[in-house]
Each structure stands twice: as structure tokens, then as C-alpha cells.
Amino acid sequence: MKIEICNYNGFCSGVRVAIDKANKILSQEKKLYSYGEIIHNKEVVAKLKNKGLVVVEDVPQASDAKLLIRAHGVGKSVVDKLKQSNFEVIDATCVKVKKIHKIVEEHKKNGYDIIIVGDKNHPEVLGILGWCNNEATIIDSPEELLNMDIIPERNYCLVSQTTFNTNTFDKILNTINEHKFLNVEVYNTICDATRKRQEACVELASRCNVMLIIGGKNSSNTKKLYELSKAICPNTFLIENYKEIPYNYIDKNTIVGVSAGASAPDWIIEEVTKMLENLNNNMNEQTEKNEQAEQT
């Protein structure tokens, strides 16, 4: 068996900053509110909850602890509500997400219709929506773009969720060019780390028999990696930890690729890798024993 690890793995910078801020506060204080789950990974969230993290979906009644805004960000109405409260707010919104907030806010004020490319129910997309008065069209395919009534006399501003599928986004851009939607102003706001992660995953999947995509099953960017890999390597599996390794698909001749989404911490990736290495060692030992038995 051969094990290959993707060049780009694990926490992106935005997630890492949010996690580091939470850990720093919880090392000094017994409680910290998080507006929404800080990361789409059950094990990481569970560890933080054990330290005192309390996940909330609205501004709490009692301001008895600091409140952290996760990397996905929140809408303007939430920010305004927090400003009126007595909370000490730690804003861990990813700087790249904040950039999108500014783009849609400014363009909405200037009369543009906003188009957001992304997953309709994802917290990052909902946060972006909240910076353009909750007035935007959300699409996730070229077909949905064509179903829109693009009015030539109006101006449109198109942005993307930072973790959106790069291949699908490129198809949407091609559709804009092919149909000569010259009044659509495009901002490619897919994170560079996402693009590199997806490209590296695809390249690795092209030379592997089995691909393991590590990350939370409710993580958008992890699902995108899974979809891209699955299209190339049919034996692609989305796993949250080493317990979900599909051993029955792996033998001594298998080339196993390991990729991980932004919701996968280093220690989970290391556990998966270690289990694969142990399996490989056991296979090699068994092969040697079989060879020795044949010689005698």
C-alpha cells in the first residue's frame, strides 16, 4: 500500500484564527459565547464546549461572558444588535469574508442587484445576505443564472462564497461571457486557499485508487472536495475520523490519497495517517511471513 497526503490540508487561516482566539479566551475564562458553531467539526466543537464554549444562535439575554463571532461572519443586523448590547465582542470573521460584506454593502447602496454564488443555507452566505438588506439572488449553477431575468438596463454585482466549487464557478463565469451579460460585475471571492486545496485534491485523486476526504459531514468546503474527488476517483470516502476508514477497500496494492477540508484539525489528520501507516506495516509484515513460509 502507498499513502499520499495532499499538499494543502487542514484549517484555513480564517478558521485557525477563530479557534486560536477561542482557546486563548477559554484558557483564561470559564465561559465564552460563540455566535453559531465556530467550525463544522463535531469533535473540535465538543472539545471547546468542554472548556466552556456555549454556542448560541441569537444574542444571549445575560452578558455574563464574551461573545465571539465565528469565521463565517454574521449579517449587519446581528452586528448592530451586538453594538447595542453589553457584550464584549471578539470578531473572528475571516478577513476574506469581511471583504465580501463590504463589496455587497457598497454595491447595494449604489443601486446594484446582488447575486451570491453559494450554498443557500450556509451561514457564510446568510451572513453575506445580511449586508445587502437581505435582498439578493443566490445561485449555485449556470442553469440558475440563466433562469434569472437579467435586465439589460440594470447593474448586477456577483460575488461567491469563499469555499464554493471552483469548477462550477468557472462554468458560471463562462455562461456570463457566452451570453454577453456585460452588466454583471464579477468579483471572484473564492479564497485562494480553497482554490489551491481543491486543485491539489483533484490532482491527487487522479493517481489514487482510494481517496479519503477528512472533515465534518456538514462542512461545505469538505463536501466540495468530496464531490471533486468522487468525479475522478469513484472510491472516494468522506470521513470525520480514523474510525470511519473503509478498510475493506484497501489492500497491499492500493494507493490511498488523504485530503482534508478546512474543518479538519491537524490531530485528526495525523490519527488517520497513523492508522493507515499501521495498516501498511501490518500488511508488509504479513507479506514477509507468507514469503518466508513459502520458502520453507
mmCIF file of C-alpha atoms in Angstrom:
data_model
loop_
_atom_site.group_PDB
_atom_site.id
_atom_site.type_symbol
_atom_site.label_atom_id
_atom_site.label_comp_id
_atom_site.label_asym_id
_atom_site.label_seq_id
_atom_site.Cartn_x
_atom_site.Cartn_y
_atom_site.Cartn_z
ATOM 1 C CA MET A 1 0.000 0.000 0.000
ATOM 2 C CA LYS A 2 1.101 3.526 -0.780
ATOM 3 C CA ILE A 3 -0.119 6.526 1.236
ATOM 4 C CA GLU A 4 -0.087 10.018 -0.277
ATOM 5 C CA ILE A 5 -1.023 13.139 1.655
ATOM 6 C CA CYS A 6 -2.431 16.192 -0.127
ATOM 7 C CA ASN A 7 -0.153 19.250 -0.176
ATOM 8 C CA TYR A 8 -2.914 21.514 1.169
ATOM 9 C CA ASN A 9 -4.747 20.196 4.219
ATOM 10 C CA GLY A 10 -6.477 21.201 7.403
ATOM 11 C CA PHE A 11 -7.504 24.513 8.922
ATOM 12 C CA CYS A 12 -7.528 27.538 6.662
ATOM 13 C CA SER A 13 -6.128 30.753 8.142
ATOM 14 C CA GLY A 14 -9.581 32.152 8.970
ATOM 15 C CA VAL A 15 -10.676 29.066 10.897
ATOM 16 C CA ARG A 16 -7.326 28.782 12.669
ATOM 17 C CA VAL A 17 -7.524 32.396 13.856
ATOM 18 C CA ALA A 18 -11.049 31.845 15.219
ATOM 19 C CA ILE A 19 -10.056 28.617 17.004
ATOM 20 C CA ASP A 20 -6.915 30.221 18.449
ATOM 21 C CA LYS A 21 -8.907 33.191 19.759
ATOM 22 C CA ALA A 22 -11.456 30.885 21.390
ATOM 23 C CA ASN A 23 -8.761 28.743 23.014
ATOM 24 C CA LYS A 24 -6.909 31.788 24.302
ATOM 25 C CA ILE A 25 -10.021 33.222 25.961
ATOM 26 C CA LEU A 26 -11.077 29.848 27.385
ATOM 27 C CA SER A 27 -7.620 29.374 28.902
ATOM 28 C CA GLN A 28 -8.270 32.496 30.986
ATOM 29 C CA GLU A 29 -12.038 32.421 31.472
ATOM 30 C CA LYS A 30 -14.627 29.749 32.244
ATOM 31 C CA LYS A 31 -17.174 30.734 29.603
ATOM 32 C CA LEU A 32 -17.321 32.082 26.051
ATOM 33 C CA TYR A 33 -20.315 32.510 23.760
ATOM 34 C CA SER A 34 -19.944 31.616 20.079
ATOM 35 C CA TYR A 35 -22.458 33.034 17.641
ATOM 36 C CA GLY A 36 -23.169 29.805 15.741
ATOM 37 C CA GLU A 37 -20.831 26.806 15.666
ATOM 38 C CA ILE A 38 -17.285 28.070 15.422
ATOM 39 C CA ILE A 39 -16.391 25.272 12.997
ATOM 40 C CA HIS A 40 -18.236 22.469 11.194
ATOM 41 C CA ASN A 41 -16.491 19.679 13.062
ATOM 42 C CA LYS A 42 -18.224 17.828 15.900
ATOM 43 C CA GLU A 43 -15.032 16.750 17.690
ATOM 44 C CA VAL A 44 -13.474 20.209 17.690
ATOM 45 C CA VAL A 45 -16.714 21.812 18.879
ATOM 46 C CA ALA A 46 -17.070 19.174 21.615
ATOM 47 C CA LYS A 47 -13.550 19.913 22.897
ATOM 48 C CA LEU A 48 -14.275 23.639 23.013
ATOM 49 C CA LYS A 49 -17.607 23.056 24.757
ATOM 50 C CA ASN A 50 -15.781 21.055 27.416
ATOM 51 C CA LYS A 51 -13.617 24.124 28.009
ATOM 52 C CA GLY A 52 -16.645 26.401 28.384
ATOM 53 C CA LEU A 53 -17.764 27.380 24.878
ATOM 54 C CA VAL A 54 -21.514 27.994 24.612
ATOM 55 C CA VAL A 55 -22.960 28.030 21.089
ATOM 56 C CA VAL A 56 -25.857 30.470 20.600
ATOM 57 C CA GLU A 57 -27.992 31.352 17.575
ATOM 58 C CA ASP A 58 -29.073 34.753 18.909
ATOM 59 C CA VAL A 59 -27.737 37.402 21.263
ATOM 60 C CA PRO A 60 -27.987 35.921 24.798
ATOM 61 C CA GLN A 61 -30.072 37.613 27.478
ATOM 62 C CA ALA A 62 -27.249 37.733 30.012
ATOM 63 C CA SER A 63 -23.944 39.363 29.114
ATOM 64 C CA ASP A 64 -22.027 37.176 31.554
ATOM 65 C CA ALA A 65 -19.250 36.262 29.128
ATOM 66 C CA LYS A 66 -17.552 37.494 25.983
ATOM 67 C CA LEU A 67 -19.116 36.689 22.608
ATOM 68 C CA LEU A 68 -17.117 35.505 19.616
ATOM 69 C CA ILE A 69 -18.293 35.950 16.026
ATOM 70 C CA ARG A 70 -17.097 32.896 14.116
ATOM 71 C CA ALA A 71 -15.074 32.968 10.884
ATOM 72 C CA HIS A 72 -18.216 32.596 8.729
ATOM 73 C CA GLY A 73 -19.346 36.032 9.885
ATOM 74 C CA VAL A 74 -22.860 37.351 10.535
ATOM 75 C CA GLY A 75 -25.255 39.808 8.956
ATOM 76 C CA LYS A 76 -25.267 43.561 9.618
ATOM 77 C CA SER A 77 -28.397 43.365 11.783
ATOM 78 C CA VAL A 78 -26.596 40.993 14.173
ATOM 79 C CA VAL A 79 -23.576 43.310 14.348
ATOM 80 C CA ASP A 80 -25.869 46.277 15.071
ATOM 81 C CA LYS A 81 -27.692 44.292 17.752
ATOM 82 C CA LEU A 82 -24.397 43.357 19.406
ATOM 83 C CA LYS A 83 -23.288 47.005 19.404
ATOM 84 C CA GLN A 84 -26.409 47.882 21.368
ATOM 85 C CA SER A 85 -25.790 45.111 23.894
ATOM 86 C CA ASN A 86 -23.370 44.991 26.815
ATOM 87 C CA PHE A 87 -21.294 42.203 25.310
ATOM 88 C CA GLU A 88 -17.576 42.379 24.745
ATOM 89 C CA VAL A 89 -17.438 41.112 21.173
ATOM 90 C CA ILE A 90 -14.464 39.286 19.676
ATOM 91 C CA ASP A 91 -14.881 39.480 15.926
ATOM 92 C CA ALA A 92 -13.231 36.440 14.345
ATOM 93 C CA THR A 93 -14.888 36.923 10.948
ATOM 94 C CA CYS A 94 -12.451 35.853 8.244
ATOM 95 C CA VAL A 95 -10.917 38.926 6.576
ATOM 96 C CA LYS A 96 -11.813 37.489 3.167
ATOM 97 C CA VAL A 97 -15.451 37.136 4.203
ATOM 98 C CA LYS A 98 -15.431 40.708 5.525
ATOM 99 C CA LYS A 99 -14.225 41.863 2.128
ATOM 100 C CA ILE A 100 -17.334 40.315 0.558
ATOM 101 C CA HIS A 101 -19.527 42.097 3.124
ATOM 102 C CA LYS A 102 -18.044 45.443 2.048
ATOM 103 C CA ILE A 103 -18.439 44.667 -1.653
ATOM 104 C CA VAL A 104 -22.146 43.804 -1.448
ATOM 105 C CA GLU A 105 -22.907 46.609 1.016
ATOM 106 C CA GLU A 106 -21.323 49.278 -1.202
ATOM 107 C CA HIS A 107 -22.822 47.957 -4.436
ATOM 108 C CA LYS A 108 -26.295 47.659 -2.896
ATOM 109 C CA LYS A 109 -26.089 51.305 -1.788
ATOM 110 C CA ASN A 110 -25.137 52.232 -5.355
ATOM 111 C CA GLY A 111 -28.219 50.560 -6.799
ATOM 112 C CA TYR A 112 -26.786 47.224 -7.918
ATOM 113 C CA ASP A 113 -28.731 43.959 -7.781
ATOM 114 C CA ILE A 114 -26.670 41.422 -5.840
ATOM 115 C CA ILE A 115 -26.015 37.841 -6.971
ATOM 116 C CA ILE A 116 -24.386 35.484 -4.462
ATOM 117 C CA VAL A 117 -22.899 32.238 -5.753
ATOM 118 C CA GLY A 118 -23.007 29.669 -2.974
ATOM 119 C CA ASP A 119 -24.989 27.251 -0.836
ATOM 120 C CA LYS A 120 -28.315 28.887 0.054
ATOM 121 C CA ASN A 121 -28.368 27.683 3.664
ATOM 122 C CA HIS A 122 -24.696 28.086 4.508
ATOM 123 C CA PRO A 123 -24.012 30.512 7.395
ATOM 124 C CA GLU A 124 -21.397 32.410 5.370
ATOM 125 C CA VAL A 125 -23.906 33.017 2.569
ATOM 126 C CA LEU A 126 -26.608 34.028 5.043
ATOM 127 C CA GLY A 127 -24.130 36.452 6.610
ATOM 128 C CA ILE A 128 -23.310 37.993 3.205
ATOM 129 C CA LEU A 129 -27.032 38.291 2.503
ATOM 130 C CA GLY A 130 -27.359 40.300 5.694
ATOM 131 C CA TRP A 131 -25.046 43.017 4.315
ATOM 132 C CA CYS A 132 -27.258 43.796 1.321
ATOM 133 C CA ASN A 133 -30.589 44.204 3.170
ATOM 134 C CA ASN A 134 -31.353 40.502 2.659
ATOM 135 C CA GLU A 135 -32.051 41.384 -0.969
ATOM 136 C CA ALA A 136 -30.020 39.153 -3.276
ATOM 137 C CA THR A 137 -30.412 36.234 -5.629
ATOM 138 C CA ILE A 138 -28.481 33.144 -4.500
ATOM 139 C CA ILE A 139 -27.428 30.686 -7.212
ATOM 140 C CA ASP A 140 -25.222 27.596 -7.300
ATOM 141 C CA SER A 141 -25.160 26.672 -11.009
ATOM 142 C CA PRO A 142 -25.051 28.164 -14.536
ATOM 143 C CA GLU A 143 -28.637 26.970 -15.020
ATOM 144 C CA GLU A 144 -29.838 29.061 -12.082
ATOM 145 C CA LEU A 145 -28.065 32.092 -13.538
ATOM 146 C CA LEU A 146 -29.865 31.596 -16.851
ATOM 147 C CA ASN A 147 -33.167 31.256 -15.012
ATOM 148 C CA MET A 148 -32.680 34.753 -13.661
ATOM 149 C CA ASP A 149 -34.211 37.649 -15.509
ATOM 150 C CA ILE A 150 -31.049 39.651 -16.229
ATOM 151 C CA ILE A 151 -32.392 43.061 -17.221
ATOM 152 C CA PRO A 152 -30.007 44.908 -19.601
ATOM 153 C CA GLU A 153 -30.834 48.289 -18.057
ATOM 154 C CA ARG A 154 -29.850 47.207 -14.536
ATOM 155 C CA ASN A 155 -26.422 46.672 -12.954
ATOM 156 C CA TYR A 156 -25.526 43.463 -11.137
ATOM 157 C CA CYS A 157 -22.768 42.584 -8.692
ATOM 158 C CA LEU A 158 -21.813 38.909 -8.433
ATOM 159 C CA VAL A 159 -19.757 37.516 -5.538
ATOM 160 C CA SER A 160 -19.008 33.986 -4.361
ATOM 161 C CA GLN A 161 -18.955 32.071 -1.117
ATOM 162 C CA THR A 162 -15.261 31.693 -0.233
ATOM 163 C CA THR A 163 -15.414 27.881 -0.259
ATOM 164 C CA PHE A 164 -17.508 27.381 -3.400
ATOM 165 C CA ASN A 165 -16.654 24.738 -6.028
ATOM 166 C CA THR A 166 -14.111 26.403 -8.338
ATOM 167 C CA ASN A 167 -15.132 24.327 -11.372
ATOM 168 C CA THR A 168 -18.793 25.309 -11.026
ATOM 169 C CA PHE A 169 -17.858 28.963 -10.501
ATOM 170 C CA ASP A 170 -15.776 28.915 -13.696
ATOM 171 C CA LYS A 171 -18.785 27.482 -15.566
ATOM 172 C CA ILE A 172 -20.919 30.348 -14.256
ATOM 173 C CA LEU A 173 -18.306 32.852 -15.475
ATOM 174 C CA ASN A 174 -18.247 31.171 -18.893
ATOM 175 C CA THR A 175 -22.030 31.448 -19.047
ATOM 176 C CA ILE A 176 -21.819 35.170 -18.265
ATOM 177 C CA ASN A 177 -19.300 35.636 -21.089
ATOM 178 C CA GLU A 178 -21.147 33.440 -23.591
ATOM 179 C CA HIS A 179 -24.421 35.300 -23.073
ATOM 180 C CA LYS A 180 -22.649 38.661 -23.012
ATOM 181 C CA PHE A 181 -24.065 39.763 -19.665
ATOM 182 C CA LEU A 182 -21.900 42.886 -19.751
ATOM 183 C CA ASN A 183 -23.877 44.493 -16.929
ATOM 184 C CA VAL A 184 -22.811 41.790 -14.432
ATOM 185 C CA GLU A 185 -19.790 42.962 -12.422
ATOM 186 C CA VAL A 186 -17.968 39.844 -11.205
ATOM 187 C CA TYR A 187 -15.899 39.519 -8.035
ATOM 188 C CA ASN A 188 -14.190 36.144 -7.746
ATOM 189 C CA THR A 189 -14.153 35.936 -3.964
ATOM 190 C CA ILE A 190 -13.331 32.241 -3.701
ATOM 191 C CA CYS A 191 -10.483 32.000 -1.194
ATOM 192 C CA ASP A 192 -7.038 31.220 -2.657
ATOM 193 C CA ALA A 193 -6.589 28.536 -0.011
ATOM 194 C CA THR A 194 -9.836 26.912 -1.185
ATOM 195 C CA ARG A 195 -8.737 27.008 -4.816
ATOM 196 C CA LYS A 196 -5.316 25.501 -4.024
ATOM 197 C CA ARG A 197 -6.888 22.858 -1.784
ATOM 198 C CA GLN A 198 -9.366 21.836 -4.482
ATOM 199 C CA GLU A 199 -6.743 21.768 -7.254
ATOM 200 C CA ALA A 200 -4.368 19.675 -5.131
ATOM 201 C CA CYS A 201 -7.173 17.273 -4.188
ATOM 202 C CA VAL A 202 -8.130 16.751 -7.851
ATOM 203 C CA GLU A 203 -4.502 16.173 -8.833
ATOM 204 C CA LEU A 204 -4.057 13.606 -6.051
ATOM 205 C CA ALA A 205 -7.355 11.833 -6.838
ATOM 206 C CA SER A 206 -6.231 11.347 -10.438
ATOM 207 C CA ARG A 207 -3.478 8.929 -9.344
ATOM 208 C CA CYS A 208 -5.109 7.126 -6.407
ATOM 209 C CA ASN A 209 -7.323 4.022 -6.099
ATOM 210 C CA VAL A 210 -8.915 5.261 -2.873
ATOM 211 C CA MET A 211 -9.368 8.828 -1.613
ATOM 212 C CA LEU A 212 -10.138 9.748 1.985
ATOM 213 C CA ILE A 213 -11.567 13.240 2.469
ATOM 214 C CA ILE A 214 -11.360 14.214 6.145
ATOM 215 C CA GLY A 215 -13.712 16.771 7.626
ATOM 216 C CA GLY A 216 -17.117 17.492 9.096
ATOM 217 C CA LYS A 217 -20.006 15.999 7.136
ATOM 218 C CA ASN A 218 -21.869 19.314 7.422
ATOM 219 C CA SER A 219 -18.837 21.263 6.185
ATOM 220 C CA SER A 220 -19.378 22.960 2.835
ATOM 221 C CA ASN A 221 -15.739 23.051 1.750
ATOM 222 C CA THR A 222 -15.237 19.384 2.727
ATOM 223 C CA LYS A 223 -18.256 18.370 0.641
ATOM 224 C CA LYS A 224 -16.804 20.258 -2.332
ATOM 225 C CA LEU A 225 -13.543 18.298 -2.003
ATOM 226 C CA TYR A 226 -15.538 15.068 -1.841
ATOM 227 C CA GLU A 227 -17.548 15.941 -4.968
ATOM 228 C CA LEU A 228 -14.449 16.909 -6.965
ATOM 229 C CA SER A 229 -12.553 13.794 -5.903
ATOM 230 C CA LYS A 230 -15.509 11.435 -6.429
ATOM 231 C CA ALA A 231 -15.815 12.587 -10.042
ATOM 232 C CA ILE A 232 -12.268 11.346 -10.683
ATOM 233 C CA CYS A 233 -11.769 8.556 -8.145
ATOM 234 C CA PRO A 234 -15.010 6.550 -7.610
ATOM 235 C CA ASN A 235 -13.687 5.071 -4.342
ATOM 236 C CA THR A 236 -13.763 8.413 -2.525
ATOM 237 C CA PHE A 237 -14.961 8.477 1.075
ATOM 238 C CA LEU A 238 -15.822 11.409 3.342
ATOM 239 C CA ILE A 239 -14.721 10.529 6.870
ATOM 240 C CA GLU A 240 -14.743 12.516 10.110
ATOM 241 C CA ASN A 241 -12.036 10.499 11.892
ATOM 242 C CA TYR A 242 -9.915 7.346 11.759
ATOM 243 C CA LYS A 243 -12.834 5.179 12.941
ATOM 244 C CA GLU A 244 -14.511 5.644 9.566
ATOM 245 C CA ILE A 245 -11.597 4.441 7.407
ATOM 246 C CA PRO A 246 -13.059 1.996 4.812
ATOM 247 C CA TYR A 247 -10.574 -0.828 5.374
ATOM 248 C CA ASN A 248 -12.395 -3.252 3.053
ATOM 249 C CA TYR A 249 -11.437 -1.048 0.092
ATOM 250 C CA ILE A 250 -7.735 -1.079 0.963
ATOM 251 C CA ASP A 251 -5.174 -3.806 0.303
ATOM 252 C CA LYS A 252 -1.416 -4.007 -0.189
ATOM 253 C CA ASN A 253 -1.678 -2.739 -3.791
ATOM 254 C CA THR A 254 -3.860 0.283 -3.025
ATOM 255 C CA ILE A 255 -2.699 3.851 -3.491
ATOM 256 C CA VAL A 256 -4.532 5.808 -0.784
ATOM 257 C CA GLY A 257 -4.812 9.577 -1.032
ATOM 258 C CA VAL A 258 -5.622 11.725 2.000
ATOM 259 C CA SER A 259 -7.118 15.201 1.696
ATOM 260 C CA ALA A 260 -8.791 17.314 4.367
ATOM 261 C CA GLY A 261 -11.147 20.254 4.490
ATOM 262 C CA ALA A 262 -10.780 23.463 6.452
ATOM 263 C CA SER A 263 -12.788 21.915 9.300
ATOM 264 C CA ALA A 264 -10.227 19.166 9.941
ATOM 265 C CA PRO A 265 -7.663 19.863 12.683
ATOM 266 C CA ASP A 266 -4.103 18.556 12.389
ATOM 267 C CA TRP A 267 -4.581 15.963 15.127
ATOM 268 C CA ILE A 268 -7.453 14.231 13.311
ATOM 269 C CA ILE A 269 -5.452 14.148 10.065
ATOM 270 C CA GLU A 270 -2.486 12.711 11.965
ATOM 271 C CA GLU A 271 -4.666 9.999 13.561
ATOM 272 C CA VAL A 272 -5.963 8.909 10.146
ATOM 273 C CA THR A 273 -2.460 8.881 8.691
ATOM 274 C CA LYS A 274 -1.094 6.900 11.642
ATOM 275 C CA MET A 275 -3.818 4.247 11.316
ATOM 276 C CA LEU A 276 -3.063 3.884 7.611
ATOM 277 C CA GLU A 277 0.654 3.562 8.355
ATOM 278 C CA ASN A 278 -0.063 0.887 10.979
ATOM 279 C CA LEU A 279 -2.224 -0.970 8.473
ATOM 280 C CA ASN A 280 0.535 -0.747 5.885
ATOM 281 C CA ASN A 281 3.123 -2.077 8.349
ATOM 282 C CA ASN A 282 0.866 -4.980 9.272
ATOM 283 C CA MET A 283 0.346 -5.812 5.602
ATOM 284 C CA ASN A 284 4.084 -5.733 4.945
ATOM 285 C CA GLU A 285 4.772 -7.979 7.937
ATOM 286 C CA GLN A 286 2.137 -10.443 6.785
ATOM 287 C CA THR A 287 3.604 -10.462 3.271
ATOM 288 C CA GLU A 288 7.069 -11.196 4.657
ATOM 289 C CA LYS A 289 5.705 -14.061 6.779
ATOM 290 C CA ASN A 290 3.925 -15.519 3.787
ATOM 291 C CA GLU A 291 7.076 -15.308 1.680
ATOM 292 C CA GLN A 292 9.149 -16.977 4.401
ATOM 293 C CA ALA A 293 6.551 -19.731 4.755
ATOM 294 C CA GLU A 294 6.686 -20.393 1.008
ATOM 295 C CA GLN A 295 10.483 -20.652 1.060
ATOM 296 C CA THR A 296 10.405 -23.234 3.858
#
